[in-house]
Coordinates of C-alpha atoms and ligand atoms in Angstrom, one line a residue:
M114 CA 1.4 26.1 124.8
D115 CA 1.8 24.4 128.1
R116 CA -1.0 22.7 130.0
F117 CA -1.4 21.2 133.5
I118 CA -2.8 17.8 134.1
I119 CA -4.2 17.5 137.6
R120 CA -5.6 14.4 139.3
G121 CA -7.6 15.5 142.2
G122 CA -8.8 14.2 145.6
R123 CA -5.5 14.2 147.6
P124 CA -5.2 16.3 150.8
L125 CA -2.0 18.4 150.7
H126 CA 0.5 18.1 153.5
G127 CA 3.9 19.7 154.0
E128 CA 5.7 23.0 153.5
I129 CA 5.7 25.5 150.7
T130 CA 8.1 28.4 150.5
I131 CA 6.4 31.7 149.5
G132 CA 8.4 33.8 147.1
G133 CA 8.9 37.6 146.9
A134 CA 5.8 39.6 146.1
K135 CA 5.1 40.2 142.4
N136 CA 3.2 43.4 143.2
A137 CA 6.0 44.8 145.3
G138 CA 8.9 43.5 143.1
L139 CA 7.5 45.2 139.9
K140 CA 7.4 48.6 141.5
L141 CA 10.7 48.2 143.3
L142 CA 12.4 47.4 139.9
V143 CA 10.8 50.6 138.6
A144 CA 12.4 52.5 141.5
G145 CA 15.7 51.8 139.8
L146 CA 14.8 54.6 137.3
L147 CA 15.0 57.2 140.2
T148 CA 18.7 56.9 140.6
S149 CA 21.9 56.8 138.6
E150 CA 23.4 54.3 141.1
R151 CA 22.6 50.6 141.3
L152 CA 19.6 49.2 143.2
V153 CA 20.0 45.6 144.3
L154 CA 16.8 43.6 145.0
T155 CA 16.8 40.3 146.8
N156 CA 14.0 37.7 147.0
V157 CA 13.0 38.5 143.4
P158 CA 10.3 36.0 142.2
H159 CA 11.1 34.1 139.0
I160 CA 7.9 34.9 137.1
A161 CA 7.1 36.3 133.6
D162 CA 5.9 39.7 134.7
I163 CA 9.2 40.4 136.4
A164 CA 11.0 39.5 133.1
T165 CA 8.6 41.9 131.2
M166 CA 9.5 44.7 133.6
C167 CA 13.2 44.0 133.2
A168 CA 12.7 44.2 129.4
L169 CA 11.0 47.6 129.8
L170 CA 13.8 48.9 132.0
T171 CA 16.4 47.7 129.5
Q172 CA 14.5 49.5 126.8
H173 CA 14.9 52.7 128.9
G174 CA 18.7 52.1 128.9
L175 CA 19.2 50.4 132.3
T176 CA 21.0 47.2 132.7
V177 CA 19.4 44.4 134.8
E178 CA 21.8 41.7 136.0
A179 CA 21.5 38.7 138.2
V180 CA 24.1 38.9 141.1
N181 CA 26.5 36.0 141.4
G182 CA 24.4 34.1 138.8
D183 CA 21.5 34.0 141.3
K184 CA 18.2 35.1 139.5
T185 CA 16.6 35.9 142.9
T186 CA 19.0 38.8 143.3
L187 CA 18.8 41.5 140.6
S188 CA 20.9 44.6 140.3
V189 CA 19.4 47.4 138.2
G190 CA 21.1 50.6 137.2
G191 CA 22.7 52.7 134.5
E192 CA 21.9 55.8 132.5
I193 CA 18.4 56.4 131.1
T194 CA 18.8 56.6 127.3
S195 CA 15.1 56.5 126.3
T196 CA 12.1 57.9 128.1
E197 CA 9.7 56.0 125.9
A198 CA 7.7 53.0 127.1
P199 CA 6.5 51.3 123.8
Y200 CA 3.0 49.8 123.2
D201 CA 4.3 46.3 122.7
I202 CA 5.5 46.1 126.3
V203 CA 2.9 48.3 128.0
S204 CA 0.0 46.4 126.3
K205 CA 1.5 43.1 127.8
M206 CA 1.5 44.4 131.3
R207 CA -0.6 47.2 132.8
A208 CA 2.0 47.8 135.6
S209 CA 4.3 49.3 132.9
I210 CA 2.4 52.6 133.5
L211 CA 4.4 52.8 136.7
V212 CA 7.4 54.1 134.8
L213 CA 5.6 57.3 134.0
G214 CA 6.1 59.1 137.3
P215 CA 9.7 58.1 137.9
L216 CA 10.8 59.0 134.3
L217 CA 9.0 62.3 134.5
A218 CA 10.6 63.1 137.9
R219 CA 14.1 62.2 136.8
C220 CA 14.2 63.2 133.1
R221 CA 11.4 65.8 133.1
E222 CA 9.7 64.1 130.2
A223 CA 8.2 60.7 129.4
R224 CA 6.2 59.0 126.6
V225 CA 4.3 56.0 127.7
S226 CA 1.8 54.0 125.7
L227 CA -1.7 54.0 127.1
P228 CA -2.5 50.5 128.4
G229 CA -4.8 48.8 125.8
G230 CA -8.3 50.0 125.3
C231 CA -8.4 52.9 127.8
A232 CA -9.1 56.6 127.2
I233 CA -8.0 59.6 129.2
G234 CA -10.5 60.8 131.7
T235 CA -11.9 57.4 132.3
R236 CA -10.5 54.2 133.5
P237 CA -7.9 53.1 134.1
V238 CA -5.1 55.7 134.4
D239 CA -7.0 59.0 134.9
M240 CA -5.9 59.2 138.6
H241 CA -2.2 58.7 137.7
L242 CA -2.4 61.5 135.1
K243 CA -4.5 63.9 137.3
G244 CA -2.1 63.4 140.2
L245 CA 1.0 64.1 138.0
E246 CA -0.8 67.2 136.6
T247 CA -1.3 68.4 140.2
L248 CA 2.5 68.1 140.6
G249 CA 2.9 70.4 137.6
A250 CA 3.2 68.0 134.6
V251 CA 1.7 69.0 131.3
I252 CA 0.1 65.9 129.8
T253 CA -1.1 65.4 126.2
L254 CA -2.3 62.3 124.4
E255 CA -0.7 61.6 121.0
N256 CA -1.2 58.6 118.9
G257 CA -2.1 56.3 121.8
Y258 CA 0.8 57.6 123.9
I259 CA 0.8 59.7 127.1
H260 CA 3.3 62.5 126.6
A261 CA 4.1 64.1 129.9
R262 CA 6.5 67.0 130.4
A263 CA 7.7 69.0 133.3
P264 CA 10.5 71.3 132.0
E265 CA 11.0 73.0 135.3
G266 CA 10.7 69.7 137.3
L267 CA 7.8 68.5 139.4
K268 CA 6.5 70.6 142.4
G269 CA 5.1 69.1 145.5
D270 CA 1.4 69.6 146.2
R271 CA -1.7 68.1 147.8
I272 CA -3.3 65.2 145.9
V273 CA -6.6 63.8 147.0
L274 CA -7.3 60.5 145.2
P275 CA -11.0 59.8 144.5
F276 CA -10.3 56.1 145.0
A277 CA -7.4 54.5 146.9
S278 CA -5.8 53.2 143.7
V279 CA -2.7 51.0 144.3
G280 CA -1.0 52.0 141.0
A281 CA -1.7 55.7 141.2
T282 CA -0.5 55.9 144.8
E283 CA 2.8 54.2 143.8
N284 CA 3.3 56.2 140.7
L285 CA 2.8 59.5 142.5
M286 CA 4.8 58.5 145.6
M287 CA 7.8 57.7 143.4
A288 CA 7.4 60.8 141.3
A289 CA 7.2 63.0 144.4
T290 CA 10.5 61.8 145.9
L291 CA 12.3 64.0 143.4
A292 CA 9.8 66.9 143.3
K293 CA 10.5 70.3 144.9
G294 CA 8.9 70.7 148.3
R295 CA 6.2 68.6 150.0
T296 CA 3.7 66.3 148.5
E297 CA 0.7 64.9 150.4
I298 CA -1.3 61.9 149.0
V299 CA -4.7 61.8 150.7
N300 CA -6.9 58.6 150.4
A301 CA -3.7 56.8 149.4
A302 CA -3.8 53.0 149.0
R303 CA -2.8 51.2 152.2
E304 CA -1.6 47.8 150.9
P305 CA 1.5 46.4 152.6
E306 CA 3.3 46.8 149.3
M307 CA 3.1 50.6 149.7
A308 CA 5.2 50.4 152.9
D309 CA 7.7 48.0 151.3
L310 CA 8.2 50.4 148.4
A311 CA 8.5 53.4 150.7
S312 CA 11.0 51.6 152.9
C313 CA 13.2 51.0 149.9
L314 CA 12.8 54.5 148.6
N315 CA 13.7 55.9 152.1
A316 CA 16.8 53.7 152.1
M317 CA 17.7 55.3 148.7
G318 CA 17.5 58.7 150.4
A319 CA 13.8 59.7 150.0
K320 CA 11.8 61.3 152.8
I321 CA 8.5 59.5 153.0
T322 CA 6.3 59.1 156.0
G323 CA 2.8 57.5 156.4
A324 CA 3.2 54.8 153.6
G325 CA 0.7 52.0 154.5
T326 CA -1.8 54.6 155.8
G327 CA -4.3 56.7 153.9
H328 CA -2.1 59.8 154.2
I329 CA 1.4 59.8 152.8
I330 CA 3.8 62.7 153.0
I331 CA 6.8 63.0 150.8
D332 CA 9.4 65.7 151.1
G333 CA 11.3 65.9 147.8
V334 CA 15.0 65.5 147.7
E335 CA 17.6 66.5 145.0
A336 CA 18.7 62.9 144.1
L337 CA 18.4 59.3 145.3
H338 CA 21.2 56.8 145.6
G339 CA 21.5 53.0 145.4
T340 CA 20.7 50.5 148.1
T341 CA 20.0 46.8 148.7
H342 CA 16.4 45.8 149.5
R343 CA 14.7 42.5 150.2
I344 CA 11.3 42.2 148.5
M345 CA 8.5 41.4 151.0
S346 CA 6.9 37.9 150.8
D347 CA 3.9 37.5 148.4
R348 CA 0.7 37.7 150.5
I349 CA -1.4 36.7 147.5
E350 CA 0.7 33.6 146.7
C351 CA 0.5 32.7 150.4
G352 CA -3.3 33.1 150.5
T353 CA -3.6 31.1 147.3
Y354 CA -1.7 28.1 148.7
A355 CA -3.7 28.5 151.9
C356 CA -6.8 27.8 149.7
A357 CA -5.0 24.7 148.4
A358 CA -4.7 23.4 152.0
A359 CA -8.3 24.4 152.7
I360 CA -10.0 22.9 149.6
T361 CA -8.2 19.6 149.9
G362 CA -8.7 19.2 153.7
G363 CA -4.9 19.3 154.1
D364 CA -2.4 20.9 156.4
L365 CA 0.3 23.2 155.0
R366 CA 3.1 25.4 156.5
L367 CA 3.6 28.4 154.2
I368 CA 7.2 29.6 154.9
G369 CA 7.5 33.3 154.9
G370 CA 3.7 33.8 155.1
Q371 CA 2.5 36.6 157.4
V372 CA -0.9 36.4 159.0
E373 CA -0.7 40.2 159.7
H374 CA -0.7 40.9 155.9
L375 CA -3.8 38.8 155.3
G376 CA -6.2 39.9 158.1
A377 CA -9.5 39.9 156.0
V378 CA -8.5 36.7 154.3
V379 CA -7.7 34.9 157.6
R380 CA -11.1 36.0 159.0
A381 CA -12.8 34.6 155.9
F382 CA -10.9 31.3 156.3
E383 CA -11.9 31.1 160.0
E384 CA -15.5 31.8 159.3
A385 CA -15.5 29.1 156.6
G386 CA -14.1 26.5 159.1
V387 CA -10.3 26.7 158.2
E388 CA -7.7 27.1 160.9
V389 CA -4.9 29.6 160.3
T390 CA -2.1 30.3 162.8
Q391 CA 1.3 32.0 162.7
E392 CA 4.1 29.6 163.7
G393 CA 7.3 31.5 163.7
N394 CA 8.1 32.6 160.2
A395 CA 5.4 30.3 158.7
M396 CA 1.7 30.6 158.3
R397 CA 0.0 27.2 159.0
V398 CA -3.3 26.4 157.4
R399 CA -5.3 23.3 158.0
R400 CA -8.9 22.0 157.8
T401 CA -10.3 19.0 159.6
G402 CA -14.0 19.7 159.5
A403 CA -16.5 20.7 156.8
L404 CA -16.2 24.0 154.9
R405 CA -19.1 26.4 155.6
G406 CA -20.5 29.0 153.1
I407 CA -19.7 32.6 153.8
D408 CA -20.3 36.1 152.2
I409 CA -17.3 38.1 150.9
M410 CA -17.0 41.6 149.5
T411 CA -13.7 42.7 147.8
E412 CA -12.4 46.1 149.0
P413 CA -9.2 48.0 149.0
Y414 CA -6.8 47.0 151.8
P415 CA -7.3 46.2 154.6
G416 CA -10.5 44.7 153.1
F417 CA -10.7 41.4 151.3
P418 CA -8.4 41.5 148.3
T419 CA -9.8 41.2 144.8
D420 CA -6.7 39.1 144.0
M421 CA -8.0 36.4 146.3
Q422 CA -11.6 36.4 145.0
A423 CA -11.3 33.7 142.3
Q424 CA -9.5 31.3 144.7
F425 CA -12.2 31.7 147.3
M426 CA -14.9 31.1 144.7
A427 CA -13.4 27.7 144.1
L428 CA -13.2 27.0 147.8
L429 CA -16.8 28.0 148.5
S430 CA -18.1 26.0 145.6
V431 CA -17.6 22.9 147.8
A432 CA -18.7 24.5 151.1
E433 CA -21.9 23.6 152.9
G434 CA -24.7 26.0 152.2
A435 CA -24.7 29.2 150.0
S436 CA -22.2 31.9 149.7
M437 CA -22.1 35.3 148.1
I438 CA -19.1 37.1 146.6
T439 CA -19.4 40.7 145.6
E440 CA -16.6 42.2 143.5
T441 CA -16.2 46.0 143.9
I442 CA -12.7 46.6 142.5
F443 CA -12.7 45.3 138.9
E444 CA -15.6 44.8 136.5
N445 CA -15.8 41.5 134.7
R446 CA -13.7 39.6 137.2
F447 CA -15.9 36.5 137.1
M448 CA -14.5 34.9 134.0
H449 CA -13.6 31.8 136.0
V450 CA -17.3 31.1 136.8
P451 CA -18.3 29.3 133.6
E452 CA -15.2 27.1 133.9
L453 CA -15.9 26.2 137.5
N454 CA -19.5 25.4 136.6
R455 CA -18.2 23.0 133.9
M456 CA -16.5 21.2 136.8
G457 CA -19.9 20.8 138.6
A458 CA -19.9 24.1 140.7
R459 CA -23.3 25.9 141.0
I460 CA -22.5 29.5 140.6
N461 CA -24.8 32.3 139.3
V462 CA -23.6 35.8 138.6
H463 CA -25.9 38.8 139.1
G464 CA -24.2 42.0 138.2
S465 CA -21.2 42.4 140.5
S466 CA -22.2 39.5 142.8
A467 CA -22.0 35.8 142.5
I468 CA -24.2 33.4 144.4
I469 CA -22.4 30.1 145.0
R470 CA -24.5 27.1 146.1
G471 CA -22.1 24.6 147.6
V472 CA -21.9 21.1 146.0
H473 CA -20.7 17.9 147.6
S474 CA -17.9 17.4 145.0
L475 CA -16.5 18.7 141.7
S476 CA -15.5 16.6 138.8
G477 CA -12.4 17.0 136.6
A478 CA -12.8 18.5 133.2
P479 CA -10.8 20.3 130.5
V480 CA -10.8 24.0 131.4
M481 CA -9.2 27.1 130.2
A482 CA -7.3 29.8 132.2
T483 CA -8.5 33.4 131.5
D484 CA -6.3 35.5 133.8
L485 CA -3.7 35.1 136.5
R486 CA -5.8 34.5 139.6
A487 CA -8.7 32.8 137.7
S488 CA -6.1 30.2 136.5
F489 CA -5.3 29.3 140.1
S490 CA -9.0 28.9 141.0
L491 CA -9.2 26.2 138.4
I492 CA -6.1 24.5 139.7
L493 CA -7.7 24.6 143.2
A494 CA -10.9 23.1 141.8
G495 CA -8.9 20.4 140.0
L496 CA -7.0 19.5 143.2
A497 CA -10.4 18.9 145.0
A498 CA -12.2 17.3 142.1
H499 CA -12.7 13.6 141.3
G500 CA -10.8 12.6 138.1
E501 CA -8.6 14.5 135.8
T502 CA -8.6 18.2 135.0
I503 CA -6.6 19.6 132.1
L504 CA -5.9 23.3 132.4
S505 CA -4.8 25.0 129.2
R506 CA -3.4 28.5 128.7
V507 CA -1.0 28.1 131.7
Y508 CA 0.9 31.2 130.5
H509 CA -1.5 33.3 132.4
L510 CA -0.4 31.5 135.6
D511 CA 3.3 31.8 134.7
R512 CA 3.0 35.6 134.8
G513 CA 2.6 35.6 138.6
Y514 CA 3.2 32.2 140.2
E515 CA 6.7 30.6 140.4
A516 CA 7.1 26.8 140.1
V517 CA 3.5 26.0 140.8
E518 CA 3.7 22.4 139.8
R519 CA 6.9 21.8 141.8
K520 CA 5.5 23.5 145.0
L521 CA 2.2 21.6 144.8
A522 CA 3.7 18.2 143.9
A523 CA 6.1 18.4 146.9
C524 CA 3.0 18.4 149.1
G525 CA 1.3 15.4 147.5
A526 CA -0.6 16.9 144.6
Q527 CA -0.7 15.0 141.3
I528 CA 0.0 17.7 138.9
E529 CA 2.2 17.8 135.8
R530 CA 3.1 20.3 133.1
V531 CA 2.8 19.1 129.6
S532 CA 4.1 21.1 126.5
N533 CA 1.8 21.2 123.4
Ligands
LIG215 C1 -3.0 46.6 141.6 C2 -2.4 45.2 141.6 C3 -3.6 44.2 141.3 C4 -4.7 44.3 142.2 C5 -5.1 45.8 142.3 C6 -6.2 46.0 143.4 C7 -0.2 45.4 140.8 C8 0.8 45.2 139.7 N1 -1.4 45.1 140.5 O1 -3.5 46.9 140.3 O2 -3.0 42.8 141.3 O3 -5.8 43.5 141.8 O4 -4.0 46.6 142.6 O5 -5.8 45.6 144.6 O6 0.2 45.8 141.9 N2 -8.7 52.9 138.4 C9 -9.2 54.0 137.8 N3 -8.4 55.0 137.4 C10 -7.0 55.0 137.7 C11 -6.5 53.9 138.4 C12 -7.4 52.8 138.7 O7 -10.4 54.0 137.5 O8 -6.3 56.0 137.4 C13 -9.6 51.8 138.7 C14 -9.2 50.5 138.0 O9 -9.7 50.4 136.7 C15 -9.8 49.4 139.0 C16 -9.6 50.1 140.4 O10 -9.5 51.5 140.1 O11 -11.1 49.2 138.7 C17 -8.4 49.6 141.2 O12 -7.2 49.8 140.5 P1 -5.8 50.0 141.2 O13 -6.0 50.0 142.7 O14 -5.1 51.1 140.6 O15 -5.1 48.6 140.7 P2 -3.8 48.4 140.0 O16 -2.7 49.3 140.5 O17 -4.0 48.4 138.5

């Protein structure tokens, strides 16, 4: 298993190119199930979750090929030969549930393993299932699998989501493209990835309006066709490297970064004493003064993203004064706290809130990654800390960040990957 060895204390300077968005790319690959023609995606990030999604699509019978030997351009297409998404893939990656709506819409049937540990009617896929039932699907649970059928095809209807779930909005939006008549999704998720997915689906012949707002309207069509689509740049990767500039007192130009996709994050940076500007196609982030403690609450977009929470926790652990972070989206998303505390941070968790008392400096330590974003918060702490940090279980990081050590080292960080 790979580890990172980080020697901290160096301000980062230079440029980092932000890759295609993981959370857009995964769904855009799934959109390949909606047509018999080939869908070509460019700006595909080279990360493990994308490889997992390609394996799932291959299991459904599609072929996924790099175009001209370039792995950042993938062509997906072919006939669907299996409508089953097996446990061994779904349990690896929760986003696999996204194949349910498209398979059902196209093949009128799908069997998808429930993501590990969840039960129908409770978290985490009840909204996906209820929405598909509203569109006429008959859903049963058998041996840990969701079995969904719509022998006459799906029929458009009005779906009101009780919570603006990202995954449920995407699943239902994709399914509704091939339903008969009009579907409305009320209280839809408004993340920029919704608009990116809808723009690709519309280029494939779908009729979607309002994606990116809380009210999406989809007029069903008979069939979709192939297209070529460039995946939007990853706003969370951009925000994460912005934290690397901020925590080290550096100055980074993040190529492809869009301030407009990071409104709440940029406001938090500015309040904390970090300067953020859009310079052409790059987001520039620099810090010259001290970091100040601030309060943050995670919320659905356009609020502060839960996927930036752990990184800000590392940043605020070395800010002047106290900060409070409240997590409202996921339970148990403070697993990085004990590890940060082992590096000298002073963080206490009370229910869904964490109180962070800023310390003057952190000290390097052996630490363990627990999930994707938490892993990066430990890298950030390591970049700011005195001495050496050894981060194990780097595979969590490889799920969603491409070439971390190369990107950071090019800007002056001392970080190396060691196997075993
Ligand atoms: C997506 C992102 C993830 C991000 C999250 C919130 C991808 C691949 N992942 O995850 O990085 O952190 O949005 O911005 O895009 N819930 C239910 N029932 C449901 C669906 C969700 O209770 O049917 C709950 C979940 O357990 C969670 C909350 O709603 O507590 C948010 O989930 P959701 O917005 O659906 O996130 P994901 O699509 O899983």
